CSV table of C-alpha atoms in Angstrom, one decimal:
chain,number,residue,atom,x,y,z
A,1497,UNK,CA,160.7,92.3,76.2
A,1498,UNK,CA,162.1,90.6,73.3
A,1499,UNK,CA,159.8,88.8,71.1
A,1500,UNK,CA,160.0,86.6,68.4
A,1501,UNK,CA,160.1,87.0,64.6
A,1502,UNK,CA,160.1,84.8,62.1
A,1503,UNK,CA,160.0,85.1,57.8
A,1504,UNK,CA,160.2,89.2,58.8
A,1505,UNK,CA,156.4,89.0,61.0
A,1506,UNK,CA,155.8,89.5,65.1
A,1507,UNK,CA,154.7,87.1,67.7
A,1508,UNK,CA,152.7,88.9,70.6
A,1509,UNK,CA,152.4,86.3,73.8
A,1510,UNK,CA,149.8,88.4,75.0
A,1511,UNK,CA,147.9,91.7,74.5
A,1512,UNK,CA,151.0,93.6,77.1
A,1513,UNK,CA,153.0,93.0,74.1
A,1514,UNK,CA,152.0,94.1,71.0
A,1515,UNK,CA,150.2,97.3,73.1
A,1516,UNK,CA,154.7,98.1,73.0
A,1517,UNK,CA,154.5,97.8,69.9
A,1518,UNK,CA,151.6,99.1,68.8
A,1519,UNK,CA,152.4,102.6,70.4
A,1520,UNK,CA,156.0,102.1,69.1
A,1521,UNK,CA,154.1,102.6,65.5
A,1522,UNK,CA,154.9,105.1,62.9
A,1523,UNK,CA,152.1,104.8,60.7
A,1524,UNK,CA,152.3,107.6,58.3
A,1525,UNK,CA,149.0,106.4,55.8
A,1526,UNK,CA,145.7,107.8,57.3
A,1527,UNK,CA,143.8,104.7,58.9
A,1528,UNK,CA,139.7,106.5,60.0
A,1529,UNK,CA,138.9,102.4,59.0
A,1530,UNK,CA,138.9,98.8,60.8
A,1531,UNK,CA,137.7,95.5,59.2
A,1532,UNK,CA,136.4,92.2,60.8
A,1533,UNK,CA,137.5,89.4,59.7
A,1534,UNK,CA,137.1,85.7,60.7
A,1535,UNK,CA,139.1,83.6,58.1
A,1536,UNK,CA,136.6,80.6,58.1
A,1537,UNK,CA,139.7,78.6,56.9
A,1538,UNK,CA,141.2,77.2,58.3
A,1539,UNK,CA,139.3,77.1,61.3
A,1540,UNK,CA,139.5,75.3,65.0
A,1541,UNK,CA,139.8,71.8,63.8
A,1542,UNK,CA,142.8,73.3,61.4
A,1543,UNK,CA,144.0,74.5,64.9
A,1544,UNK,CA,143.8,71.0,66.7
A,1545,UNK,CA,144.6,68.9,64.1
A,1546,UNK,CA,147.1,70.0,60.3
A,1547,UNK,CA,148.9,73.8,62.4
A,1548,UNK,CA,149.1,71.6,65.6
A,1549,UNK,CA,150.9,68.7,63.3
A,1550,UNK,CA,152.5,70.1,60.1
A,1551,UNK,CA,153.7,73.7,63.4
A,1552,UNK,CA,153.9,71.8,66.4
A,1553,UNK,CA,154.9,74.9,69.5
A,1554,UNK,CA,155.7,77.5,66.5
A,1555,UNK,CA,151.4,77.3,65.1
A,1556,UNK,CA,150.7,81.3,65.3
A,1557,UNK,CA,154.3,82.1,62.5
A,1558,UNK,CA,153.5,79.1,60.6
A,1559,UNK,CA,150.6,79.7,59.8
A,1560,UNK,CA,151.3,83.0,59.1
A,1561,UNK,CA,153.5,82.1,56.7
A,1562,UNK,CA,151.7,79.8,55.3
A,1563,UNK,CA,148.6,83.0,54.4
A,1564,UNK,CA,152.1,84.7,53.0
A,1565,UNK,CA,153.3,82.4,50.7
A,1566,UNK,CA,148.9,82.1,48.9
A,1567,UNK,CA,149.2,85.7,49.1
A,1568,UNK,CA,151.5,85.4,46.4
A,1569,UNK,CA,150.8,82.7,44.9
A,1570,UNK,CA,146.4,83.9,44.8
A,1571,UNK,CA,146.9,88.2,44.5
A,1572,UNK,CA,151.0,89.3,44.9
A,1573,UNK,CA,150.0,92.2,45.5
A,1574,UNK,CA,152.8,93.2,48.0
A,1575,UNK,CA,153.2,95.7,50.8
A,1576,UNK,CA,156.0,98.0,51.1
A,1577,UNK,CA,157.9,94.8,53.5
A,1578,UNK,CA,157.5,92.4,50.1
A,1579,UNK,CA,155.2,90.9,52.1
A,1580,UNK,CA,151.7,88.6,50.7
A,1581,UNK,CA,149.7,88.4,53.0
A,1582,UNK,CA,146.2,90.5,52.8
A,1583,UNK,CA,145.7,91.6,57.2
A,1584,UNK,CA,147.8,93.4,58.9
A,1585,UNK,CA,147.6,91.4,62.3
A,1586,UNK,CA,146.1,88.1,62.9
A,1587,UNK,CA,144.1,86.9,66.1
A,1588,UNK,CA,144.8,82.4,66.9
A,1589,UNK,CA,142.5,80.4,69.5
A,1590,UNK,CA,145.1,80.7,72.1
A,1591,UNK,CA,145.1,84.6,71.7
A,1592,UNK,CA,148.7,85.1,70.7
A,1593,UNK,CA,148.8,87.8,67.8
A,1594,UNK,CA,151.0,88.2,65.2
A,1595,UNK,CA,151.7,91.1,62.5
A,1596,UNK,CA,151.2,90.5,58.6
A,1597,UNK,CA,150.8,92.9,55.9
A,1598,UNK,CA,152.5,97.1,56.8
A,1599,UNK,CA,149.9,99.4,58.5
A,1600,UNK,CA,151.9,101.7,56.2
A,1601,UNK,CA,149.8,98.9,52.7
A,1602,UNK,CA,146.5,99.2,52.8
A,1603,UNK,CA,144.9,95.8,52.8
A,1604,UNK,CA,143.0,93.3,50.7
A,1605,UNK,CA,140.6,92.6,53.6
A,1606,UNK,CA,137.5,94.4,51.4
A,1607,UNK,CA,136.9,95.4,48.1
A,1608,UNK,CA,135.7,98.6,48.0
A,1609,UNK,CA,136.5,99.5,51.6
A,1610,UNK,CA,140.1,99.4,51.8
A,1611,UNK,CA,141.0,102.5,51.9
A,1612,UNK,CA,142.3,104.2,55.2
A,1613,UNK,CA,141.8,100.9,56.6
A,1614,UNK,CA,143.0,98.2,58.3
A,1615,UNK,CA,142.8,94.8,58.1
A,1616,UNK,CA,142.6,92.0,60.6
A,1617,UNK,CA,141.7,88.4,60.3
A,1618,UNK,CA,140.6,86.6,64.2
A,1619,UNK,CA,141.5,82.9,63.3
A,1620,UNK,CA,138.2,80.6,63.0
A,1621,UNK,CA,135.1,79.5,61.0
A,1622,UNK,CA,132.7,81.9,63.3
A,1623,UNK,CA,129.6,80.6,61.8
A,1624,UNK,CA,130.4,77.2,63.4
A,1625,UNK,CA,132.8,78.0,66.6
A,1626,UNK,CA,132.8,78.8,69.6
A,1627,UNK,CA,135.3,81.5,70.2
A,1628,UNK,CA,137.6,80.4,73.5
A,1629,UNK,CA,137.8,83.3,76.1
A,1630,UNK,CA,141.3,84.3,75.8
A,1631,UNK,CA,140.9,85.1,72.1
A,1632,UNK,CA,137.3,87.1,72.8
A,1633,UNK,CA,139.5,89.1,74.9
A,1634,UNK,CA,142.6,89.7,71.9
A,1635,UNK,CA,139.9,90.7,70.1
A,1636,UNK,CA,138.2,93.6,72.6
A,1637,UNK,CA,141.2,94.3,73.2
A,1638,UNK,CA,142.9,94.7,70.2
A,1639,UNK,CA,140.8,96.8,68.5
A,1640,UNK,CA,140.8,99.6,71.3
A,1641,UNK,CA,144.1,100.2,70.7
A,1642,UNK,CA,144.0,100.4,67.2
A,1643,UNK,CA,141.1,103.0,68.0
A,1644,UNK,CA,143.0,104.6,70.6
A,1645,UNK,CA,145.9,104.8,68.6
A,1646,UNK,CA,144.3,106.4,65.1
A,1647,UNK,CA,141.7,108.7,67.5
A,1648,UNK,CA,138.4,106.6,66.2
A,1649,UNK,CA,135.0,105.9,67.9
A,1650,UNK,CA,133.7,102.8,68.0
A,1651,UNK,CA,130.7,102.6,65.5
A,1652,UNK,CA,129.4,101.6,61.9
A,1653,UNK,CA,131.6,104.3,60.4
A,1654,UNK,CA,134.8,102.9,61.8
A,1655,UNK,CA,133.9,99.3,62.1
A,1656,UNK,CA,132.5,97.4,60.0
A,1657,UNK,CA,131.9,92.6,59.3
A,1658,UNK,CA,132.9,91.9,55.9
A,1659,UNK,CA,130.0,90.6,55.5
A,1660,UNK,CA,128.4,94.5,55.7
A,1661,UNK,CA,129.5,94.8,52.6
A,1662,UNK,CA,128.2,92.9,48.9
A,1663,UNK,CA,130.8,90.8,46.7
A,1664,UNK,CA,131.5,93.6,44.1
A,1665,UNK,CA,132.3,96.0,46.9
A,1666,UNK,CA,128.3,97.9,47.5
A,1667,UNK,CA,128.4,98.9,51.2
A,1668,UNK,CA,124.5,97.4,52.3
A,1669,UNK,CA,124.6,98.7,56.0
A,1670,UNK,CA,124.2,94.7,57.5
A,1671,UNK,CA,124.5,91.6,57.5
A,1672,UNK,CA,121.7,89.7,54.1
A,1673,UNK,CA,122.4,86.4,53.9
A,1674,UNK,CA,121.5,86.7,49.7
A,1675,UNK,CA,123.3,89.5,49.0
A,1676,UNK,CA,126.4,89.8,51.8
A,1677,UNK,CA,129.7,88.7,50.1
A,1678,UNK,CA,130.1,85.5,52.9
A,1679,UNK,CA,128.6,85.6,56.3
A,1680,UNK,CA,132.1,86.7,57.9
A,1681,UNK,CA,133.2,87.6,61.2
A,1682,UNK,CA,131.0,84.3,60.6
A,1683,UNK,CA,126.9,84.4,62.3
A,1684,UNK,CA,127.3,83.6,65.6
A,1685,UNK,CA,131.1,85.8,65.8
A,1686,UNK,CA,131.7,86.3,69.6
A,1687,UNK,CA,128.5,84.2,70.3
A,1688,UNK,CA,126.1,87.2,69.6
A,1689,UNK,CA,126.6,87.5,65.8
A,1690,UNK,CA,127.8,89.7,62.1
A,1691,UNK,CA,124.6,91.9,62.5
A,1692,UNK,CA,124.1,95.3,62.5
A,1693,UNK,CA,123.2,95.8,66.0
A,1694,UNK,CA,124.8,93.0,67.1
A,1695,UNK,CA,127.5,95.2,66.5
A,1696,UNK,CA,126.0,98.5,67.7
A,1697,UNK,CA,124.5,96.0,71.0
A,1698,UNK,CA,127.5,94.6,72.3
A,1699,UNK,CA,130.7,94.7,70.5
A,1700,UNK,CA,131.5,98.8,70.4
A,1701,UNK,CA,130.7,98.6,74.1
A,1702,UNK,CA,133.1,96.0,75.1
A,1703,UNK,CA,135.1,98.2,73.1
A,1704,UNK,CA,134.4,101.0,73.9
A,1705,UNK,CA,134.2,99.4,77.9
A,1706,UNK,CA,138.1,97.8,77.6
A,1707,UNK,CA,138.9,102.4,76.5
A,1708,UNK,CA,137.4,103.1,79.1
A,1709,UNK,CA,138.6,100.5,81.7
A,1710,UNK,CA,142.9,101.2,80.3
A,1711,UNK,CA,141.3,105.4,81.2
A,1712,UNK,CA,140.8,104.4,85.1
A,1713,UNK,CA,144.2,102.8,85.1
A,1714,UNK,CA,146.4,105.5,83.9
A,1715,UNK,CA,144.4,107.5,86.4
A,1716,UNK,CA,145.9,106.4,88.6
A,1717,UNK,CA,149.5,107.6,88.2
A,1718,UNK,CA,150.0,110.1,87.2
A,1719,UNK,CA,153.5,111.7,86.0
A,1720,UNK,CA,156.5,113.7,87.5
A,1721,UNK,CA,158.9,116.1,87.1
A,1722,UNK,CA,161.7,115.3,89.5
A,1723,UNK,CA,165.4,117.3,90.9
A,1724,UNK,CA,167.8,114.7,90.2
A,1725,UNK,CA,170.6,116.7,90.5
A,1726,UNK,CA,172.3,118.1,93.6
A,1727,UNK,CA,171.3,121.5,93.7
A,1728,UNK,CA,168.0,123.7,93.2
A,1729,UNK,CA,166.9,124.5,90.2
A,1730,UNK,CA,165.1,127.4,89.0
A,1731,UNK,CA,160.9,127.5,88.1
A,1732,UNK,CA,160.2,130.3,85.3
A,1733,UNK,CA,156.1,131.5,84.4
A,1734,UNK,CA,157.4,130.5,80.8
A,1735,UNK,CA,159.5,128.9,78.4
A,1736,UNK,CA,161.5,131.0,78.5
A,1737,UNK,CA,165.5,131.2,80.5
A,1738,UNK,CA,165.0,134.2,81.0
A,1739,UNK,CA,161.6,135.5,82.2
A,1740,UNK,CA,160.4,135.9,85.1
A,1741,UNK,CA,161.5,132.8,88.1
A,1742,UNK,CA,158.6,131.9,90.5
A,1743,UNK,CA,159.8,129.2,93.2
A,1744,UNK,CA,162.3,126.8,93.2
A,1745,UNK,CA,162.2,122.6,93.5
A,1746,UNK,CA,165.0,121.5,95.7
A,1747,UNK,CA,167.2,118.1,95.5
A,1748,UNK,CA,164.2,115.1,95.6
A,1749,UNK,CA,162.3,116.8,95.0
A,1750,UNK,CA,159.2,117.5,91.9
A,1751,UNK,CA,155.9,118.9,89.7
A,1752,UNK,CA,153.9,117.8,88.5
A,1753,UNK,CA,153.9,117.0,84.5
A,1754,UNK,CA,152.1,118.8,82.0
A,1755,UNK,CA,154.2,118.1,78.8
A,1756,UNK,CA,156.7,118.8,77.0
A,1757,UNK,CA,160.2,119.4,76.6
A,1758,UNK,CA,159.5,122.2,75.0
A,1759,UNK,CA,161.9,124.9,73.1
A,1760,UNK,CA,162.7,126.8,74.9
A,1761,UNK,CA,164.0,131.2,73.9
A,1762,UNK,CA,167.1,131.9,74.3
A,1763,UNK,CA,168.6,128.3,74.4
A,1764,UNK,CA,168.8,125.0,73.1
A,1765,UNK,CA,168.3,123.7,76.1
A,1766,UNK,CA,164.3,122.3,76.4
A,1767,UNK,CA,162.1,122.9,79.0
A,1768,UNK,CA,159.2,120.7,80.9
A,1769,UNK,CA,155.5,122.5,81.3
A,1770,UNK,CA,154.4,121.5,84.7
A,1771,UNK,CA,151.4,122.0,86.7
A,1772,UNK,CA,149.9,126.0,87.1
A,1773,UNK,CA,151.8,127.0,83.8
A,1774,UNK,CA,155.6,126.8,85.5
A,1775,UNK,CA,158.3,125.5,83.3
A,1776,UNK,CA,161.9,123.8,84.6
A,1777,UNK,CA,164.2,122.9,82.9
A,1778,UNK,CA,164.5,119.3,80.5
A,1779,UNK,CA,167.7,118.2,80.7
A,1780,UNK,CA,168.4,115.0,81.7
A,1781,UNK,CA,171.5,115.6,84.3
A,1782,UNK,CA,169.2,118.0,86.7
A,1783,UNK,CA,165.7,116.3,85.3
A,1784,UNK,CA,164.3,112.5,84.6
A,1785,UNK,CA,160.2,112.0,84.7
A,1786,UNK,CA,159.1,109.8,87.5
A,1787,UNK,CA,155.8,107.9,87.3
A,1788,UNK,CA,153.9,107.5,91.0
A,1789,UNK,CA,150.4,106.3,91.8
A,1790,UNK,CA,148.2,108.7,93.1
């Protein structure tokens, strides 16, 4: 899939494109926090008027570039890719997503909670706007995939709303009208609000549900090591070319894959670990990994 790129930013038309991108990202910075924001302005009215008029069919990347330009004039704190945009990802009313700041650079999101954090900005003003179903689905999926990527469990320790902090960065643990820095991500965020209890009772379970369904889907398939050669291949009891031969794999037959390829003792060629502690060559001349439905 060729994803649209402009000014150093990438547009994802659907969550599958985003997932493939995220899986391939090499992140060297420790990530243990996910921030939740709405843009407030621009809002849904902006999306249907100003952005539509100026950017036409390129609203997502056009607005992302505008946010980057705003950052350059506002805080002038660039990332390792020379971008000034505050956030790492943007989610639009149509459910499409764009990249922003490099994941290897910390965001400009919540004072006192930017270290180890990823900042996500959701287009709209959710004090007033009603989130579209497309945007809602992308919001849940994006946070779920970030949790999966960085091995985070959705909770008040890992995923926090901007409004749970004061303007000075003190953690309040909930939204307080007269103490919080902002209402962000909005008092009607996803139709359940921005409070601690709203996140615990609604947002985190939605993310957990997405992850659970992903796991169920993956459980329907299994990886196999297939013999693609025209000869029988030795199956050994250890990743060692001098190890005990415990069987033979016939041409076109397969073994259930577990891990690897692993370095094999006594040879530069690697081996796959298969079910029941068996090992077989990982040379692409003889074997390949295939995925089959259970």
